[in-house]
Coordinates of C-alpha atoms in Angstrom, one line a residue:
Chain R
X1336 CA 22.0 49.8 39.8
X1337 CA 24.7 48.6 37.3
X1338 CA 26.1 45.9 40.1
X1339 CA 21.9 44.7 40.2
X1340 CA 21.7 44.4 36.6
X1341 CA 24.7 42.2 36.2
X1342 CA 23.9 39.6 38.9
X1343 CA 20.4 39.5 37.1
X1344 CA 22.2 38.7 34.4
X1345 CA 24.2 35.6 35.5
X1346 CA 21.2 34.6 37.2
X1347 CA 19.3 34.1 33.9
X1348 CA 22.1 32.9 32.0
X1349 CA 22.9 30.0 34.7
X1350 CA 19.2 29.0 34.1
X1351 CA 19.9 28.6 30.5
X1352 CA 23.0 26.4 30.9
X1353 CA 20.9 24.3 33.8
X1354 CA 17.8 23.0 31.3
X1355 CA 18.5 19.5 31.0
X1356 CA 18.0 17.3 27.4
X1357 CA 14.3 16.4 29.0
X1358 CA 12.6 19.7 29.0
X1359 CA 13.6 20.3 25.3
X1360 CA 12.5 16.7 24.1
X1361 CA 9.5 16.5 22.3
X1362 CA 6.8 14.3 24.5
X1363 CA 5.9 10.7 23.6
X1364 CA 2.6 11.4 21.3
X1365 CA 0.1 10.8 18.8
X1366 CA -0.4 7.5 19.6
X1367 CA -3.2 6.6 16.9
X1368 CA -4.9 3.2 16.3
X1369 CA -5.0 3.0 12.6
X1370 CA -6.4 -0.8 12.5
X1371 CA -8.1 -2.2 14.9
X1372 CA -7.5 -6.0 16.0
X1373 CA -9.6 -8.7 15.0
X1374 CA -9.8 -12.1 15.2
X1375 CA -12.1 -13.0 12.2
X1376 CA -15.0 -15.6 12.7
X1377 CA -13.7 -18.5 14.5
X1378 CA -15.9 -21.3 14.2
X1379 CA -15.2 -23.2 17.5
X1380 CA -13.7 -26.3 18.8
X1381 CA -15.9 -27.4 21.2
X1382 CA -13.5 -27.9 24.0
X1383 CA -12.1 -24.7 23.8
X1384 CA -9.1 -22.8 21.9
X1385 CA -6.7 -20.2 22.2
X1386 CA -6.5 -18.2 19.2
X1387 CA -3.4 -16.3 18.4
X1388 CA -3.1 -13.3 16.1
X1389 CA 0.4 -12.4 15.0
X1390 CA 2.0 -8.6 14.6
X1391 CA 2.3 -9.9 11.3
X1392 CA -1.3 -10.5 11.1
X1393 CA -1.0 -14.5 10.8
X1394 CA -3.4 -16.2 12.8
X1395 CA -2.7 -20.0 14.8
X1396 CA -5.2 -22.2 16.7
X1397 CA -4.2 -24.2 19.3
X1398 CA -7.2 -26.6 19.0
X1399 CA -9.6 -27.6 16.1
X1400 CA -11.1 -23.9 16.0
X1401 CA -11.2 -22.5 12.4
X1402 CA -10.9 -18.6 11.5
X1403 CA -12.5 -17.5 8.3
X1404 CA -13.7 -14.1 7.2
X1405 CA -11.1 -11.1 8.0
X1406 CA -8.9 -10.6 10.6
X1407 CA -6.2 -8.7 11.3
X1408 CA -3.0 -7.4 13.6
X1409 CA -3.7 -4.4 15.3
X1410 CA -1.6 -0.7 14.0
X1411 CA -0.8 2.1 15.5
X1412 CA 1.3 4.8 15.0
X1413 CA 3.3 7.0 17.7
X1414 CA 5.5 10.5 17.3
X1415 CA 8.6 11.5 19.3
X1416 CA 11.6 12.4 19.8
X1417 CA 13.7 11.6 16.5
X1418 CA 16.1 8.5 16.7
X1419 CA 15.2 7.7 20.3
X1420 CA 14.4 4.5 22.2
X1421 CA 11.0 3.8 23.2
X1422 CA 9.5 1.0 25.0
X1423 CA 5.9 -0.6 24.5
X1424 CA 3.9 -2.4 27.3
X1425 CA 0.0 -3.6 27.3
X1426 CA -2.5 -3.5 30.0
X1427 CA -3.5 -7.3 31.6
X1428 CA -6.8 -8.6 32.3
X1429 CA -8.2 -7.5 29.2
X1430 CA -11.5 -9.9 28.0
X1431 CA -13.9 -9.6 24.8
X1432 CA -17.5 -9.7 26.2
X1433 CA -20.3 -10.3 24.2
X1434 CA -23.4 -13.1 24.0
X1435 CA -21.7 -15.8 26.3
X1436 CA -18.8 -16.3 28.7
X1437 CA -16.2 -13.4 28.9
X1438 CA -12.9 -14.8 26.3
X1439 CA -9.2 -13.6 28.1
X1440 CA -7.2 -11.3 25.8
X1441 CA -3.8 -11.3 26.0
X1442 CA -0.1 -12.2 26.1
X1443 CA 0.5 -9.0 23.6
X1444 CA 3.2 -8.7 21.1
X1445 CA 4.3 -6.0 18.7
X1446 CA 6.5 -5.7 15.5
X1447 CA 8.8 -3.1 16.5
X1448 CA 11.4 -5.3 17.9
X1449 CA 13.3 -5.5 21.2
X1450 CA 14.8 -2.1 20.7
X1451 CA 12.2 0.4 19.3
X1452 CA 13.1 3.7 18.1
X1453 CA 11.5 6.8 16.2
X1454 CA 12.9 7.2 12.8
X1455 CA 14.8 10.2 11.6
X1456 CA 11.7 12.1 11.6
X1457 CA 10.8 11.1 15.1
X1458 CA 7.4 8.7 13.9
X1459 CA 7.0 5.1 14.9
X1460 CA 4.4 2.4 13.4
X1461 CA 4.1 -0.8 14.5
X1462 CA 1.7 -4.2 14.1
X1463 CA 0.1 -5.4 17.8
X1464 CA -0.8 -9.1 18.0
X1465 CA -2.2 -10.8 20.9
X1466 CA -4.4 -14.3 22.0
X1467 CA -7.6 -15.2 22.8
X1468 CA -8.9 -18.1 24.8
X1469 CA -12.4 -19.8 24.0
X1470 CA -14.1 -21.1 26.4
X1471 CA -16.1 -24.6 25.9
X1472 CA -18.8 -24.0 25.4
X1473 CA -18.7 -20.1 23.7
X1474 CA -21.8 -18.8 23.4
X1475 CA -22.4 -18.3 19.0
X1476 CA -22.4 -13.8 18.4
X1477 CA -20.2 -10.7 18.4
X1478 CA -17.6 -10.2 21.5
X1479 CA -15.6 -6.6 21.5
X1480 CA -13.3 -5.5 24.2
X1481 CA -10.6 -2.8 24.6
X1482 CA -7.0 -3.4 25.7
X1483 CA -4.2 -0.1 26.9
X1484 CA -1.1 0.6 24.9
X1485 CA 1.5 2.8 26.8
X1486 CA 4.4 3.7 24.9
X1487 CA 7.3 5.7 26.7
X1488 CA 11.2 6.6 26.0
X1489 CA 13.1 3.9 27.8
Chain M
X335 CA 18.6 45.2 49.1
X336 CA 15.2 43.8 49.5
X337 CA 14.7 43.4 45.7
X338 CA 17.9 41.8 44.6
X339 CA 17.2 39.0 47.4
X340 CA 13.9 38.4 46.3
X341 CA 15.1 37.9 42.1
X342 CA 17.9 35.7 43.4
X343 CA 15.7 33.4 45.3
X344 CA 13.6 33.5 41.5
X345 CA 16.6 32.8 39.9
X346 CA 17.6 29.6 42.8
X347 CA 14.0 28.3 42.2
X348 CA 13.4 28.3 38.1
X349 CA 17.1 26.9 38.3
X350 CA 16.5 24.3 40.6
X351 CA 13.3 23.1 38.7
X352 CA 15.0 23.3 35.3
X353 CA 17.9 20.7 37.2
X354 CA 15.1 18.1 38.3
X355 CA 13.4 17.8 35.4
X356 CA 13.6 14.3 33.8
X357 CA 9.6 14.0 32.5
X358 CA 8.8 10.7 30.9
X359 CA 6.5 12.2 28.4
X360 CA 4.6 8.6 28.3
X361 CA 1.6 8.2 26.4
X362 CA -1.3 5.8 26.5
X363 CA -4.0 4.6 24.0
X364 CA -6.8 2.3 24.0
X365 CA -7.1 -0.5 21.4
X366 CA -10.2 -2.1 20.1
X367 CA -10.4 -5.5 19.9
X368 CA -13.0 -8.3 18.5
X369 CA -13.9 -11.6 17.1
X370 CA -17.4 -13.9 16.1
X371 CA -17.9 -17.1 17.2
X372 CA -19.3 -19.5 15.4
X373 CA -20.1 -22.9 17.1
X374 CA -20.3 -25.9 14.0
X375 CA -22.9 -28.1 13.9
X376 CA -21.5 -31.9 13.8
X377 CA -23.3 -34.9 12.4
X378 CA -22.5 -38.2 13.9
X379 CA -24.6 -41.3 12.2
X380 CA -24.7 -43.9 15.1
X381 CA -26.6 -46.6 13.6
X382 CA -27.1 -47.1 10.0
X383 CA -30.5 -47.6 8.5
X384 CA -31.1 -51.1 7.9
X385 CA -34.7 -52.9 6.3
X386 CA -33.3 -56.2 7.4
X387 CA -34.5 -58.7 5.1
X388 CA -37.6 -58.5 3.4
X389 CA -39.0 -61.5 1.8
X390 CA -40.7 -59.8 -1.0
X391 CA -44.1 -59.5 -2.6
X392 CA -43.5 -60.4 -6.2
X393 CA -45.8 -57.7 -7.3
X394 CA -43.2 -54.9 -5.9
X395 CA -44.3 -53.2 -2.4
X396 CA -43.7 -50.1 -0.9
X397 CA -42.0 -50.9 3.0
X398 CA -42.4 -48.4 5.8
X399 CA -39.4 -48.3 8.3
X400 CA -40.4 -45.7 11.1
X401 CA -38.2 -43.4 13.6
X402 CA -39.1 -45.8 16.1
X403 CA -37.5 -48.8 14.2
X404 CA -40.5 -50.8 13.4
X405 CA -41.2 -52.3 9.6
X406 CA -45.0 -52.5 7.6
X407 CA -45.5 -52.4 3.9
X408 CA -48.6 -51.8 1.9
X409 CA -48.6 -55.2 -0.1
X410 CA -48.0 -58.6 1.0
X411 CA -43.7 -58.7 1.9
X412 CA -42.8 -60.3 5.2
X413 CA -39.7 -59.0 7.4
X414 CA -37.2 -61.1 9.4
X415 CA -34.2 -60.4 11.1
X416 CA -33.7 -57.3 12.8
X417 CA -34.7 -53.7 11.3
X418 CA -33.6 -50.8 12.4
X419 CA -33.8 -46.7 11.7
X420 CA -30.8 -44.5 11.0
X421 CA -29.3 -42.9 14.6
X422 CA -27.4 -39.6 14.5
X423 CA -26.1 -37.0 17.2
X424 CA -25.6 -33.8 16.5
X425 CA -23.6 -30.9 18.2
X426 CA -23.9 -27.6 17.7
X427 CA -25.2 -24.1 19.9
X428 CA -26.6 -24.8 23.0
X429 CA -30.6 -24.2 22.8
X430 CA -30.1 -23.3 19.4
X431 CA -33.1 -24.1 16.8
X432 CA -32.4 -26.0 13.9
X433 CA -33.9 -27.9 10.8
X434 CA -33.5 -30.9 9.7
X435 CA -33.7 -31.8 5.9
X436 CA -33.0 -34.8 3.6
X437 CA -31.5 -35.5 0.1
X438 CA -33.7 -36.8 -2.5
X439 CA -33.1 -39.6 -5.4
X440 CA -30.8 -41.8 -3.4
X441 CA -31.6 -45.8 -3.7
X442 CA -30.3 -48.6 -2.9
X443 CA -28.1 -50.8 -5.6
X444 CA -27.3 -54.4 -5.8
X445 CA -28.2 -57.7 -7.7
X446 CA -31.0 -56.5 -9.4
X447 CA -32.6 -53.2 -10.2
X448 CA -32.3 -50.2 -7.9
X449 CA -34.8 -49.7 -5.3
X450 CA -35.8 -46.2 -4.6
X451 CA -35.4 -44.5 -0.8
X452 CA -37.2 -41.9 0.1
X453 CA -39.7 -40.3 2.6
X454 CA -37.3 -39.5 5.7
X455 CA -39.2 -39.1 8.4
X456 CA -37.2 -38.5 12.1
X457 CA -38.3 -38.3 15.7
X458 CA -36.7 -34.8 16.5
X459 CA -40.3 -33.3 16.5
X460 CA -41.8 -30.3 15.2
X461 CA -39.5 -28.0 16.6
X462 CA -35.9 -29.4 16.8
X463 CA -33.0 -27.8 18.7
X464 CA -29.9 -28.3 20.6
X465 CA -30.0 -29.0 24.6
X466 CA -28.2 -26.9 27.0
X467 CA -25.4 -28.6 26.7
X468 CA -25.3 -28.3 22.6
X469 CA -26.6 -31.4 22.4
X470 CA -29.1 -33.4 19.8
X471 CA -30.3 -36.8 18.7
X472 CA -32.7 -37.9 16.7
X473 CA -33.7 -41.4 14.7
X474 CA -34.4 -41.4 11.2
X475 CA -36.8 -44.0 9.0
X476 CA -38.2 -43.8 5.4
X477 CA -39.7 -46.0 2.8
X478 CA -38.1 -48.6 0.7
X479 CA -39.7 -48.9 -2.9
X480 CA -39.4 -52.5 -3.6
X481 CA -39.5 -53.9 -7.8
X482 CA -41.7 -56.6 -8.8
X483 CA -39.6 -59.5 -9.0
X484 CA -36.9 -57.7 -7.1
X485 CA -33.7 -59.7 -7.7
X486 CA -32.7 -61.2 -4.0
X487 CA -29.1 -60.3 -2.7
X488 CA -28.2 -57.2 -0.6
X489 CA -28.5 -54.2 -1.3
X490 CA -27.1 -50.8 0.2
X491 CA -27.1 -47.1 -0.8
X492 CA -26.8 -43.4 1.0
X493 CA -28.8 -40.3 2.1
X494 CA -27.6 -37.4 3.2
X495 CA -29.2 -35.8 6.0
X496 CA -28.8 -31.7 7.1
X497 CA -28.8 -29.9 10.4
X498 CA -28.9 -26.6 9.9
X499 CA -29.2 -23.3 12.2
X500 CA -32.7 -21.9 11.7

Protein backbone atom coordinates (compact mmCIF):
# COMPACT_ATOMS: atom_id res chain seq x y z
CA UNK A 1 0.00 0.00 0.00
CA UNK A 2 2.76 2.54 1.27
CA UNK A 3 5.27 1.31 -1.77
CA UNK A 4 1.76 2.27 -4.23
CA UNK A 5 1.34 5.55 -2.69
CA UNK A 6 4.83 6.70 -3.21
CA UNK A 7 5.18 5.79 -6.88
CA UNK A 8 1.78 7.71 -7.33
CA UNK A 9 3.49 10.30 -5.88
CA UNK A 10 6.55 10.70 -8.22
CA UNK A 11 4.26 10.03 -10.86
CA UNK A 12 2.34 13.29 -10.24
CA UNK A 13 5.14 15.26 -9.30
CA UNK A 14 7.19 14.38 -12.69
CA UNK A 15 3.95 15.68 -14.45
CA UNK A 16 4.45 18.94 -12.69
CA UNK A 17 8.10 19.39 -13.55
CA UNK A 18 7.23 18.24 -17.44
CA UNK A 19 4.45 21.29 -18.30
CA UNK A 20 6.36 23.30 -20.64
CA UNK A 21 6.19 27.57 -20.68
CA UNK A 22 3.23 26.95 -23.53
CA UNK A 23 0.54 25.46 -21.52
CA UNK A 24 0.88 28.27 -18.79
CA UNK A 25 0.93 31.19 -21.36
CA UNK A 26 -1.97 33.13 -21.63
CA UNK A 27 -3.52 32.61 -25.52
CA UNK A 28 -3.19 35.33 -28.14
CA UNK A 29 -6.70 37.20 -27.53
CA UNK A 30 -9.08 39.86 -27.64
CA UNK A 31 -8.38 40.93 -30.89
CA UNK A 32 -10.89 43.96 -31.14
CA UNK A 33 -11.38 46.38 -34.08
CA UNK A 34 -11.82 49.70 -32.47
CA UNK A 35 -11.86 51.84 -35.80
CA UNK A 36 -12.68 50.69 -38.79
CA UNK A 37 -10.64 51.58 -42.13
CA UNK A 38 -11.87 54.05 -44.46
CA UNK A 39 -10.89 55.59 -47.28
CA UNK A 40 -12.98 58.79 -47.35
CA UNK A 41 -14.77 60.02 -50.62
CA UNK A 42 -12.35 59.85 -53.36
CA UNK A 43 -13.46 61.75 -56.21
CA UNK A 44 -11.80 59.77 -59.06
CA UNK A 45 -9.20 60.09 -61.63
CA UNK A 46 -10.70 58.77 -64.56
CA UNK A 47 -7.99 56.48 -65.51
CA UNK A 48 -7.80 54.83 -62.46
CA UNK A 49 -5.80 55.21 -58.90
CA UNK A 50 -4.41 53.38 -56.17
CA UNK A 51 -5.25 54.96 -53.01
CA UNK A 52 -3.05 54.40 -50.05
CA UNK A 53 -4.07 54.75 -46.44
CA UNK A 54 -1.28 54.88 -43.92
CA UNK A 55 -1.10 53.20 -40.20
CA UNK A 56 -0.66 56.63 -39.45
CA UNK A 57 -3.89 57.48 -41.01
CA UNK A 58 -2.25 59.74 -43.88
CA UNK A 59 -3.70 59.07 -47.11
CA UNK A 60 -1.54 59.24 -50.87
CA UNK A 61 -2.93 59.02 -54.45
CA UNK A 62 -1.04 57.72 -57.06
CA UNK A 63 -3.06 59.44 -59.79
CA UNK A 64 -5.19 62.67 -59.94
CA UNK A 65 -7.94 61.06 -57.52
CA UNK A 66 -8.80 63.38 -54.63
CA UNK A 67 -10.03 62.16 -50.95
CA UNK A 68 -12.16 64.43 -48.98
CA UNK A 69 -14.58 63.81 -46.15
CA UNK A 70 -13.10 61.36 -43.29
CA UNK A 71 -10.92 58.66 -43.52
CA UNK A 72 -9.10 56.86 -41.37
CA UNK A 73 -6.26 53.86 -40.43
CA UNK A 74 -7.78 50.94 -39.17
CA UNK A 75 -7.24 50.07 -34.89
CA UNK A 76 -7.32 47.27 -33.17
CA UNK A 77 -6.27 46.07 -30.04
CA UNK A 78 -4.93 42.47 -28.95
CA UNK A 79 -4.09 40.81 -25.20
CA UNK A 80 -1.39 38.30 -24.43
CA UNK A 81 1.16 37.16 -22.97
CA UNK A 82 3.09 40.19 -21.08
CA UNK A 83 6.45 41.41 -22.86
CA UNK A 84 6.19 38.81 -25.63
CA UNK A 85 6.71 38.88 -29.43
CA UNK A 86 3.94 38.69 -31.58
CA UNK A 87 3.65 38.67 -35.27
CA UNK A 88 0.81 40.23 -37.52
CA UNK A 89 -0.15 38.98 -41.09
CA UNK A 90 -3.40 39.99 -43.40
CA UNK A 91 -5.49 37.81 -45.54
CA UNK A 92 -4.97 38.52 -49.69
CA UNK A 93 -7.54 38.90 -52.21
CA UNK A 94 -9.54 41.13 -50.25
CA UNK A 95 -11.91 43.72 -52.69
CA UNK A 96 -14.51 46.50 -51.67
CA UNK A 97 -17.68 45.72 -53.68
CA UNK A 98 -20.30 47.94 -54.12
CA UNK A 99 -22.28 49.84 -57.26
CA UNK A 100 -19.55 49.08 -60.02
CA UNK A 101 -16.42 47.01 -60.57
CA UNK A 102 -14.94 45.14 -57.48
CA UNK A 103 -11.68 47.74 -56.13
CA UNK A 104 -8.47 45.22 -54.87
CA UNK A 105 -7.63 45.89 -51.19
CA UNK A 106 -4.41 45.37 -50.10
CA UNK A 107 -0.64 45.42 -49.54
CA UNK A 108 -1.50 45.82 -45.55
CA UNK A 109 0.78 47.59 -43.14
CA UNK A 110 0.61 48.16 -39.37
CA UNK A 111 2.24 50.57 -36.78
CA UNK A 112 3.57 48.14 -34.48
CA UNK A 113 6.89 47.79 -35.99
CA UNK A 114 9.05 44.90 -37.17
CA UNK A 115 9.26 43.41 -33.74
CA UNK A 116 5.81 43.58 -31.92
CA UNK A 117 5.41 42.89 -28.41
CA UNK A 118 2.71 43.07 -25.59
CA UNK A 119 3.45 45.68 -22.99
CA UNK A 120 4.10 44.94 -19.39
CA UNK A 121 0.51 44.31 -18.93
CA UNK A 122 0.38 41.94 -21.84
CA UNK A 123 -2.03 44.43 -24.30
CA UNK A 124 -1.08 45.44 -27.77
CA UNK A 125 -2.75 48.41 -30.05
CA UNK A 126 -1.82 49.11 -33.29
CA UNK A 127 -2.93 51.39 -36.56
CA UNK A 128 -3.65 49.04 -39.94
CA UNK A 129 -3.22 50.84 -43.26
CA UNK A 130 -3.59 49.33 -46.58
CA UNK A 131 -4.39 50.36 -50.64
CA UNK A 132 -7.01 50.42 -52.85
CA UNK A 133 -6.95 50.29 -56.59
CA UNK A 134 -9.74 52.18 -58.79
CA UNK A 135 -10.59 50.94 -61.56
CA UNK A 136 -11.39 53.36 -64.79
CA UNK A 137 -14.09 53.74 -65.01
CA UNK A 138 -15.56 53.22 -61.01
CA UNK A 139 -18.90 53.13 -60.94
CA UNK A 140 -20.10 56.69 -58.45
CA UNK A 141 -21.66 54.94 -54.62
CA UNK A 142 -20.70 53.10 -51.41
CA UNK A 143 -18.13 50.02 -51.72
CA UNK A 144 -17.52 47.99 -48.21
CA UNK A 145 -15.41 44.89 -47.90
CA UNK A 146 -13.85 42.85 -45.01
CA UNK A 147 -10.14 41.86 -44.78
CA UNK A 148 -8.57 38.99 -41.88
CA UNK A 149 -6.12 40.03 -39.18
CA UNK A 150 -4.29 36.96 -37.54
CA UNK A 151 -2.02 37.86 -34.87
CA UNK A 152 0.21 35.10 -33.21
CA UNK A 153 3.41 34.80 -30.82
CA UNK A 154 6.32 34.47 -33.21
CA UNK B 1 -0.65 -5.22 -9.49
CA UNK B 2 -3.25 -4.62 -11.94
CA UNK B 3 -3.96 -1.11 -10.50
CA UNK B 4 -0.57 0.40 -10.11
CA UNK B 5 -0.01 -0.54 -13.96
CA UNK B 6 -2.94 1.07 -15.08
CA UNK B 7 -2.04 4.70 -12.89
CA UNK B 8 1.42 4.48 -14.34
CA UNK B 9 0.37 4.29 -17.87
CA UNK B 10 -2.01 7.65 -16.59
CA UNK B 11 0.88 9.08 -15.28
CA UNK B 12 3.21 8.17 -18.96
CA UNK B 13 0.23 9.67 -20.92
CA UNK B 14 -0.80 13.25 -19.00
CA UNK B 15 3.15 13.38 -18.99
CA UNK B 16 3.71 12.81 -22.40
CA UNK B 17 1.04 15.33 -23.51
CA UNK B 18 2.11 17.96 -21.03
CA UNK B 19 5.97 17.46 -22.98
CA UNK B 20 4.31 18.09 -26.60
CA UNK B 21 2.58 20.93 -25.96
CA UNK B 22 3.80 23.97 -27.87
CA UNK B 23 0.05 25.65 -28.81
CA UNK B 24 0.30 28.80 -30.86
CA UNK B 25 -2.67 30.44 -29.22
CA UNK B 26 -3.24 32.52 -32.65
CA UNK B 27 -6.03 34.54 -33.01
CA UNK B 28 -7.92 36.00 -35.99
CA UNK B 29 -10.24 39.00 -36.57
CA UNK B 30 -12.13 40.45 -39.37
CA UNK B 31 -11.71 44.12 -40.44
CA UNK B 32 -14.16 46.33 -42.10
CA UNK B 33 -13.18 48.28 -44.71
CA UNK B 34 -14.84 51.12 -47.12
CA UNK B 35 -14.66 54.08 -49.33
CA UNK B 36 -17.19 56.45 -51.85
CA UNK B 37 -16.49 57.17 -55.05
CA UNK B 38 -17.12 60.11 -56.54
CA UNK B 39 -16.52 60.47 -60.36
CA UNK B 40 -16.01 64.66 -61.25
CA UNK B 41 -17.65 66.08 -63.80
CA UNK B 42 -15.03 67.96 -66.29
CA UNK B 43 -15.92 70.83 -68.54
CA UNK B 44 -13.81 71.20 -71.62
CA UNK B 45 -14.88 74.38 -73.94
CA UNK B 46 -13.75 73.25 -77.54
CA UNK B 47 -14.81 76.11 -79.55
CA UNK B 48 -15.49 79.45 -78.28
CA UNK B 49 -18.60 81.40 -79.10
CA UNK B 50 -18.08 83.71 -81.74
CA UNK B 51 -20.89 86.29 -83.61
CA UNK B 52 -18.37 86.88 -86.25
CA UNK B 53 -18.84 90.24 -87.52
CA UNK B 54 -22.01 91.90 -87.52
CA UNK B 55 -22.48 94.93 -89.61
CA UNK B 56 -24.94 96.67 -87.41
CA UNK B 57 -28.39 98.21 -87.53
CA UNK B 58 -27.85 101.67 -86.29
CA UNK B 59 -31.03 101.43 -84.36
CA UNK B 60 -29.45 98.59 -81.90
CA UNK B 61 -30.72 94.86 -82.72
CA UNK B 62 -31.02 91.88 -80.90
CA UNK B 63 -28.78 88.82 -82.86
CA UNK B 64 -29.77 85.20 -82.47
CA UNK B 65 -26.67 82.70 -82.66
CA UNK B 66 -28.28 79.05 -82.31
CA UNK B 67 -26.74 75.54 -80.99
CA UNK B 68 -26.47 74.76 -84.49
CA UNK B 69 -24.18 77.75 -85.29
CA UNK B 70 -26.33 79.76 -87.52
CA UNK B 71 -26.88 83.83 -87.01
CA UNK B 72 -30.57 85.93 -87.51
CA UNK B 73 -31.40 89.17 -85.70
CA UNK B 74 -34.78 90.88 -85.33
CA UNK B 75 -33.80 94.30 -86.97
CA UNK B 76 -31.92 94.98 -90.01
CA UNK B 77 -27.77 93.91 -89.10
CA UNK B 78 -26.06 91.83 -91.69
CA UNK B 79 -23.38 89.00 -90.70
CA UNK B 80 -20.16 88.05 -92.48
CA UNK B 81 -17.40 85.99 -91.72
CA UNK B 82 -17.81 82.86 -90.00
CA UNK B 83 -20.19 82.42 -86.80
CA UNK B 84 -20.02 79.94 -84.60
CA UNK B 85 -21.63 78.48 -81.16
CA UNK B 86 -19.72 77.63 -78.07
CA UNK B 87 -18.48 73.65 -78.05
CA UNK B 88 -17.88 71.82 -74.73
CA UNK B 89 -17.31 68.07 -73.68
CA UNK B 90 -18.01 66.97 -70.58
CA UNK B 91 -16.94 63.88 -68.47
CA UNK B 92 -18.40 62.61 -65.68
CA UNK B 93 -20.64 59.16 -64.54
CA UNK B 94 -21.33 56.99 -67.09
CA UNK B 95 -25.30 57.26 -67.92
CA UNK B 96 -25.50 59.57 -65.33
CA UNK B 97 -28.33 62.56 -65.67
CA UNK B 98 -27.27 65.93 -65.47
CA UNK B 99 -28.34 69.66 -65.85
CA UNK B 100 -27.08 72.09 -67.59
CA UNK B 101 -27.31 75.81 -66.37
CA UNK B 102 -25.86 79.30 -67.37
CA UNK B 103 -24.55 82.47 -65.56
CA UNK B 104 -26.45 85.59 -66.12
CA UNK B 105 -25.20 89.43 -66.62
CA UNK B 106 -22.12 88.62 -68.58
CA UNK B 107 -21.46 90.95 -71.91
CA UNK B 108 -19.24 91.59 -74.07
CA UNK B 109 -16.72 94.82 -73.58
CA UNK B 110 -14.73 96.73 -76.03
CA UNK B 111 -14.57 100.12 -78.07
CA UNK B 112 -17.79 101.26 -77.21
CA UNK B 113 -20.58 100.41 -74.69
CA UNK B 114 -21.03 96.81 -73.42
CA UNK B 115 -23.29 94.68 -75.23
CA UNK B 116 -25.36 92.36 -73.20
CA UNK B 117 -25.18 88.15 -73.59
CA UNK B 118 -27.64 86.27 -72.66
CA UNK B 119 -30.36 83.59 -73.49
CA UNK B 120 -28.06 80.30 -73.62
CA UNK B 121 -29.67 77.90 -75.36
CA UNK B 122 -27.67 74.28 -76.02
CA UNK B 123 -28.36 71.21 -78.11
CA UNK B 124 -28.00 68.55 -75.23
CA UNK B 125 -31.92 68.15 -75.20
CA UNK B 126 -34.46 67.85 -72.76
CA UNK B 127 -32.99 65.24 -70.84
CA UNK B 128 -29.08 65.48 -70.81
CA UNK B 129 -26.78 62.74 -69.48
CA UNK B 130 -23.47 61.12 -69.75
CA UNK B 131 -22.97 58.05 -72.43
CA UNK B 132 -21.72 54.76 -71.29
CA UNK B 133 -18.60 55.63 -71.59
CA UNK B 134 -19.00 58.97 -69.23
CA UNK B 135 -19.13 60.87 -72.01
CA UNK B 136 -21.09 64.29 -73.11
CA UNK B 137 -21.07 67.15 -75.68
CA UNK B 138 -23.16 69.60 -76.35
CA UNK B 139 -23.17 73.21 -78.43
CA UNK B 140 -24.13 76.24 -76.97
CA UNK B 141 -25.68 79.68 -78.69
CA UNK B 142 -27.39 82.78 -77.21
CA UNK B 143 -28.33 86.32 -78.13
CA UNK B 144 -26.18 89.27 -78.56
CA UNK B 145 -27.90 92.66 -77.52
CA UNK B 146 -26.46 95.02 -79.93
CA UNK B 147 -26.54 99.33 -78.86
CA UNK B 148 -27.71 101.77 -81.32
CA UNK B 149 -24.79 103.24 -82.76
CA UNK B 150 -22.72 100.45 -81.35
CA UNK B 151 -19.07 101.63 -81.54
CA UNK B 152 -17.24 99.16 -84.23
CA UNK B 153 -14.07 97.28 -82.97
CA UNK B 154 -14.11 93.82 -81.24
CA UNK B 155 -15.52 92.86 -78.64
CA UNK B 156 -15.16 89.70 -76.21
CA UNK B 157 -16.57 88.71 -72.85
CA UNK B 158 -17.31 85.27 -70.70
CA UNK B 159 -20.17 82.98 -69.45
CA UNK B 160 -19.97 80.44 -67.32
CA UNK B 161 -21.74 77.35 -68.12
CA UNK B 162 -22.60 74.28 -65.29
CA UNK B 163 -22.92 70.59 -65.52
CA UNK B 164 -24.24 69.33 -62.65
CA UNK B 165 -25.41 65.75 -61.37
CA UNK B 166 -29.20 65.71 -61.17
Amino acid sequence: MTIRSIIILVLFSGFLFFIPKALLAKPVGSLREITEMSFGTITVDSSGDTITLSPSGGITTQGTSIVSGTYAAAEFTVSGDKNTAFSISFSSGDSLTGPGTSMSLGSFTHSAGTSPVFDNKGKALFTVGASLTINSPQIDGSYSGTYTIFVDYT
Amino acid sequence: MNTFKKLSLVGLAVASVGAGAQYAHAADQTGNASAVIQNPIVITEDTAMDFATIIADAAGDTVTLTAAGSISSTGSSTFSGTPAAGAFSVTGTPSAAVTLSFSTGDTLTGPGTAMNLGTFTHDAGGSPAFDVGGALAFDVGANLTVNATQTAGSYSGTYTVTVDYQ
